[in-house]
Short mmCIF file of C-alpha atoms in Angstrom, two decimals:
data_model
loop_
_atom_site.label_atom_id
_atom_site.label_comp_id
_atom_site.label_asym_id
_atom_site.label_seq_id
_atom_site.Cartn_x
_atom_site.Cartn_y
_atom_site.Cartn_z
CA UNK A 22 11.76 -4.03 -27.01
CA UNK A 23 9.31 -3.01 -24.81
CA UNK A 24 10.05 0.39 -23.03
CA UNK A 25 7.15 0.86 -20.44
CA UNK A 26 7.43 -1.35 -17.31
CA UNK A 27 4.83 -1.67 -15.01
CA UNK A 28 5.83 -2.08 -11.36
CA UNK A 29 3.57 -4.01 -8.84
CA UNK A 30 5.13 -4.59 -5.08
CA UNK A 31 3.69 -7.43 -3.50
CA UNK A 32 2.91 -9.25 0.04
CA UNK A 33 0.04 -11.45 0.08
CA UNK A 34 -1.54 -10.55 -3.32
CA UNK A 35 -1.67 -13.63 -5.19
CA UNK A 36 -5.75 -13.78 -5.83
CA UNK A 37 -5.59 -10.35 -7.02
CA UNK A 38 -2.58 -10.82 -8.93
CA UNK A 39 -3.86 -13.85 -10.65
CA UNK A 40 -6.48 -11.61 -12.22
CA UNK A 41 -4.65 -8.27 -12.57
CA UNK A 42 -1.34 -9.64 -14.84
CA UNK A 43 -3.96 -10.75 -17.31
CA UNK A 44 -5.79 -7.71 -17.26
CA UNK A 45 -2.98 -5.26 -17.44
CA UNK A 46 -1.29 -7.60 -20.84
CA UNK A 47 -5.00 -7.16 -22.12
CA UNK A 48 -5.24 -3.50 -21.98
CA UNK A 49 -1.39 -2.58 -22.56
CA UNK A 50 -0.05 -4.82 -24.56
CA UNK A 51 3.01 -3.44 -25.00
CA UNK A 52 4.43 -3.56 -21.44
CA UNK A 53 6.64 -5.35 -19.17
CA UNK A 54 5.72 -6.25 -15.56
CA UNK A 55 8.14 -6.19 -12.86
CA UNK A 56 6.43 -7.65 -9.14
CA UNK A 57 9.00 -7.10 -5.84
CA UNK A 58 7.77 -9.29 -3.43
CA UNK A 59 8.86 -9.59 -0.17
CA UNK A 60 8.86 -13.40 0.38
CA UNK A 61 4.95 -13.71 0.45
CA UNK A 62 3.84 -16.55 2.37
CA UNK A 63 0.74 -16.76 0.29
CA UNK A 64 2.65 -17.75 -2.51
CA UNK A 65 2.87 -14.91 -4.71
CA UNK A 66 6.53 -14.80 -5.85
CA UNK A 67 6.38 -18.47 -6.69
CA UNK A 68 3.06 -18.04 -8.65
CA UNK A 69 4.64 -15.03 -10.26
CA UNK A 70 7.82 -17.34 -11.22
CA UNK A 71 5.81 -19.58 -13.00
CA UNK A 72 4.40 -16.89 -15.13
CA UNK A 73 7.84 -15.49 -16.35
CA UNK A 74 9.33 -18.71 -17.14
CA UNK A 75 6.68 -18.37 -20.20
CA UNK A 76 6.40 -14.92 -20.92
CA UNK A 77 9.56 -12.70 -20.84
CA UNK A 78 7.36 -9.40 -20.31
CA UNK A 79 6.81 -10.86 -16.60
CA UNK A 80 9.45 -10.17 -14.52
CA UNK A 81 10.33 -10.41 -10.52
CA UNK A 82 12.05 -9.45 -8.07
CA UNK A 83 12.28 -11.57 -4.93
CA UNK A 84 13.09 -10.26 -1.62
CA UNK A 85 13.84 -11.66 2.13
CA UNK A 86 10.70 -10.90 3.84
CA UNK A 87 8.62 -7.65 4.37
CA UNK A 88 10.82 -5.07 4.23
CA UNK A 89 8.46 -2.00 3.56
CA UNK A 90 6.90 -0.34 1.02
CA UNK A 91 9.51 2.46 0.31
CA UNK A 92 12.38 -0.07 -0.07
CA UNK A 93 9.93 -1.94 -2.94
CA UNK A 94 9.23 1.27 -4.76
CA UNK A 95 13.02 2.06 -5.05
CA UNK A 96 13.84 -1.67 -6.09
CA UNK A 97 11.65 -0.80 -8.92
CA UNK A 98 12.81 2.15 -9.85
CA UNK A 99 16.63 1.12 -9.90
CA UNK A 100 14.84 -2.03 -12.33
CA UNK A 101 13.75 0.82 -14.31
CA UNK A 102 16.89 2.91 -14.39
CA UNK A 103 19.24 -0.27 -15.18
CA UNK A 104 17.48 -1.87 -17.84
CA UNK A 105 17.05 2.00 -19.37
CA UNK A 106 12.98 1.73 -19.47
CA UNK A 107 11.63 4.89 -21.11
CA UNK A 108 8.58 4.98 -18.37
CA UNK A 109 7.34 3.49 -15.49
CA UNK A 110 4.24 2.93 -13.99
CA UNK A 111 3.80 1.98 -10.06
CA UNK A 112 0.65 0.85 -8.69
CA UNK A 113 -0.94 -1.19 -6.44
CA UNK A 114 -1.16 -4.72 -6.68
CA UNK A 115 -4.82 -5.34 -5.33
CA UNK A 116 -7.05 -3.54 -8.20
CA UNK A 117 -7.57 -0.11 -6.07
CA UNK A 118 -5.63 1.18 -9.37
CA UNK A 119 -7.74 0.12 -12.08
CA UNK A 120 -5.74 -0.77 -15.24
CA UNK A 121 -8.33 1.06 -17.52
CA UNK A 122 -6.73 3.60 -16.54
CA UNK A 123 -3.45 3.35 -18.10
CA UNK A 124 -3.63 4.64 -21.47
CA UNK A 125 -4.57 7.92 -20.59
CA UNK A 126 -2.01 8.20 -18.20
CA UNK A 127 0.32 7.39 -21.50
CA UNK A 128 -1.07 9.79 -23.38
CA UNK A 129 -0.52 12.26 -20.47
CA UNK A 130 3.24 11.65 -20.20
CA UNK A 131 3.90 13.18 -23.32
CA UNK A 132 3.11 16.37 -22.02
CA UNK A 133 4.78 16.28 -18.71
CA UNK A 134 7.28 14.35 -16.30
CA UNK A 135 5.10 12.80 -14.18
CA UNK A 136 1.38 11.84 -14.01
CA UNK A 137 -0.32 11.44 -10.94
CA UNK A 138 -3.65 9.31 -11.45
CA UNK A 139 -5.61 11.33 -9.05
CA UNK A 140 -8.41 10.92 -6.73
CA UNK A 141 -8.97 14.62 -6.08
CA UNK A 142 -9.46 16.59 -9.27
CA UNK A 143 -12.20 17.13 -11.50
CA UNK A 144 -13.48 13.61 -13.04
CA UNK A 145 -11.78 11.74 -9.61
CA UNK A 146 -12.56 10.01 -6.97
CA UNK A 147 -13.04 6.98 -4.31
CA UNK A 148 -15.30 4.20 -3.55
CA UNK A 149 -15.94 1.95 -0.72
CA UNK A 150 -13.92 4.31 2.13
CA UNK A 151 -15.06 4.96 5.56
CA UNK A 152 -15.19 8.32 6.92
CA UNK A 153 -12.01 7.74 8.69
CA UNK A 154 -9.78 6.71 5.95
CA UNK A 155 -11.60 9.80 4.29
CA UNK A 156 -10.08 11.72 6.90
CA UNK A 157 -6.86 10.38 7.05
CA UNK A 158 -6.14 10.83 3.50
CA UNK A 159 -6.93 14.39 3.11
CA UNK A 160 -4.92 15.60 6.21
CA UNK A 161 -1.76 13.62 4.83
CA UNK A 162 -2.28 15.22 1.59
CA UNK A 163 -3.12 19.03 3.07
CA UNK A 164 0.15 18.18 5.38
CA UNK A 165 2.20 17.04 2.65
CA UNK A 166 1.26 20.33 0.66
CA UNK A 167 2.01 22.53 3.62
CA UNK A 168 5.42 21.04 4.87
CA UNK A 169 7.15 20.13 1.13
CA UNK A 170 5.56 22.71 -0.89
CA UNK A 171 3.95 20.05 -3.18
CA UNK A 172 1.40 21.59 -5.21
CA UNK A 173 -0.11 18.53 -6.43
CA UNK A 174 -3.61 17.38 -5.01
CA UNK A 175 -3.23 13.43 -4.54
CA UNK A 176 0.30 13.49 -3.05
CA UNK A 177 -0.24 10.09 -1.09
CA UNK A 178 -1.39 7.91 -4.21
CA UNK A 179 1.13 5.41 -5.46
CA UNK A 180 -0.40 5.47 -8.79
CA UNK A 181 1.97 6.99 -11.11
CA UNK A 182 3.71 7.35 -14.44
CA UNK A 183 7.08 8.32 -14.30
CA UNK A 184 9.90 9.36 -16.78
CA UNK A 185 12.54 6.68 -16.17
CA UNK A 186 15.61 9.45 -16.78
CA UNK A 187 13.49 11.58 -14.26
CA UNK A 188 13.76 9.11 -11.35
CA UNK A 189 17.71 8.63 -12.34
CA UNK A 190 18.32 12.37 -11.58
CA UNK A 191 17.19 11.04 -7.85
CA UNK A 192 19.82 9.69 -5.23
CA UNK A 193 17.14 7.47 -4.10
CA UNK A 194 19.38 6.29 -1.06
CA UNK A 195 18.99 9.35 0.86
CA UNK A 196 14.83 8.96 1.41
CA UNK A 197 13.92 9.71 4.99
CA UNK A 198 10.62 7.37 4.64
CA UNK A 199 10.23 3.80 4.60
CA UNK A 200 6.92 3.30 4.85
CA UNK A 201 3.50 5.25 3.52
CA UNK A 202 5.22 8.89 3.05
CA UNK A 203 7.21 7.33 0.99
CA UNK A 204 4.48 8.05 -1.68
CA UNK A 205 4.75 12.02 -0.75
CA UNK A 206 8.66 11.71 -0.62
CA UNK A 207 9.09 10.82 -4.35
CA UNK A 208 6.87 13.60 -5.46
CA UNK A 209 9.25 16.27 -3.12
CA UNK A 210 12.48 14.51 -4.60
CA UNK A 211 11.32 15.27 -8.09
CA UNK A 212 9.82 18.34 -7.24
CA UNK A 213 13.60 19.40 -6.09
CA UNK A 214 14.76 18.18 -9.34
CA UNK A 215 13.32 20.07 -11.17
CA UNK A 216 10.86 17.72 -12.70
CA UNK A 217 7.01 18.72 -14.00
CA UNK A 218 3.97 17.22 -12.49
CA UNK A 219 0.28 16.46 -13.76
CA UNK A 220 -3.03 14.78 -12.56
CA UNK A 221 -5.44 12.72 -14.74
CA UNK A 222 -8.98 12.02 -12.71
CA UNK A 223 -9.12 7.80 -11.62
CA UNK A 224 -11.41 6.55 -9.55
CA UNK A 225 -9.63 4.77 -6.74
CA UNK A 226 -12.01 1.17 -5.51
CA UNK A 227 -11.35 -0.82 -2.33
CA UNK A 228 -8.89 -3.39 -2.77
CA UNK A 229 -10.92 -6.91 -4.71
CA UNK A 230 -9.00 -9.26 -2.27
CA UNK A 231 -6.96 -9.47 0.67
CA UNK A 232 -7.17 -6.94 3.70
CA UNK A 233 -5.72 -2.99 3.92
CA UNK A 234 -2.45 -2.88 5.12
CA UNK A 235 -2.77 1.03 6.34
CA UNK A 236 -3.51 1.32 10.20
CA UNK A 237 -3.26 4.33 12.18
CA UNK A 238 -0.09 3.65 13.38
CA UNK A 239 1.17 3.59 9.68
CA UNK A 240 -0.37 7.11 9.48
CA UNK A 241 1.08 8.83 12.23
CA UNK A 242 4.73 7.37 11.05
CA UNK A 243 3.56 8.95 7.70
CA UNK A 244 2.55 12.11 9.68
CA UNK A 245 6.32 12.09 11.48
CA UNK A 246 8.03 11.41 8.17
CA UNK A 247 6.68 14.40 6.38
CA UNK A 248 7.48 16.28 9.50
CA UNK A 249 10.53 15.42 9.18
CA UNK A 250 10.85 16.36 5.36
CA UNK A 251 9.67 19.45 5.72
CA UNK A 252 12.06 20.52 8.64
CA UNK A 253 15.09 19.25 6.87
CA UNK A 254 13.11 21.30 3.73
CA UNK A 255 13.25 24.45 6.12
CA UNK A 256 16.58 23.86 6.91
CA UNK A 257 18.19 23.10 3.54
CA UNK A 258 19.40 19.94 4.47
CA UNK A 259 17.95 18.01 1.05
#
């Protein structure tokens, strides 16, 4: 049985999907692929149904409508936890996480608890950004760093490889974010449990299809969420 599962959350993906399920069988082999989508009107979930009904290592979750981001991620993870999945890897959906970049991120498990595929160490990096998303993403991560006490570099990345029996030692139902932060949240709940971090270098590229679905609005909630995290930190409220 395969004991890696791949988790993808979904609205509006289905061109990049169409592309990236093939990909990801083609350079892990050995995987299974779980999609939560949140009732895309594009079509995804249904496109994604038709794939499973022929291949068991495609799985999916289908969900009422757009219910955030944060939500998804934990769907996965309680996939992961119930069906007793060794490891699982989240990423994005629209090939800004490029699935060559997997098996080192395997190899790096071994060593650690979680592996962070990282945009800002050695070997890292980004392509196709404006200055302003530049910008954005380095004063969530410096926040992020200040207020939790992460010491990780890329702290708002969603591309990760977790330890399955990690994420159970989570109550995942107590999460203060919903939306972006969410990303920065999981790192702090782990942190608090104890577990051990790492970051292997990937080069993050603008999304192939489809349109970004971080605004400024969705930043300052991040900004306010962290806030928030870090005061209840201060506090001893976690």
């Amino acid at each position: 049985m395969n004991r890696t599962l791949i988790t993808l959350c979904t609205y509006n993906e289905r061109e990049n999907i169409e592309l990236l399920i093939p990909e990801l069988l083609s350079t892990v082999p050995d995987i299974c692929i779980l999609v939560i989508d949140d009732n895309s009107p594009d079509g995804t979930g249904q496109y994604v149904d038709q794939l499973s009904e022929s291949n068991p290592q495609i799985r999916i979750i289908h969900r009422e409508g757009k219910l955030g981001l944060g939500t998804a991620t934990v769907a996965g993870f309680q996939y992961g936890i119930e069906h007793q999945f060794e490891l699982l890897i989240n990423m994005d959906a629209d090939f800004s996480h490029q699935p060559r970049h997997i098996p080192e991120m395997l190899s790096e498990i071994k060593k650690t608890d979680v592996v962070i595929g990282s945009r800002y160490v050695a070997g890292g990096g980004v392509v196709g950004w404006s200055l302003r998303r530049h910008l954005m993403s380095r004063t969530i991560n410096l926040w992020a760093r200040l207020l939790l006490g992460l010491r990780t570099r890329d702290n708002s990345g969603s591309f990760r490889c977790f330890r399955v029996p990690c994420l159970a030692m989570v109550d995942w139902s107590k999460t203060v974010s919903k939306g972006y932060a969410f990303q920065e949240e999981i790192l702090y709940r782990l942190s608090r449990a104890g577990c051990s971090f790492s970051e292997t270098p990937i080069r993050f590229e603008d999304r192939r299809f489809g349109t970004t679905k971080i605004n400024m609005y969705e930043a300052m909630t991040a900004v306010i969420d962290i806030l928030k995290m870090g005061y209840r930190r201060l506090l001893r409220q976690d």
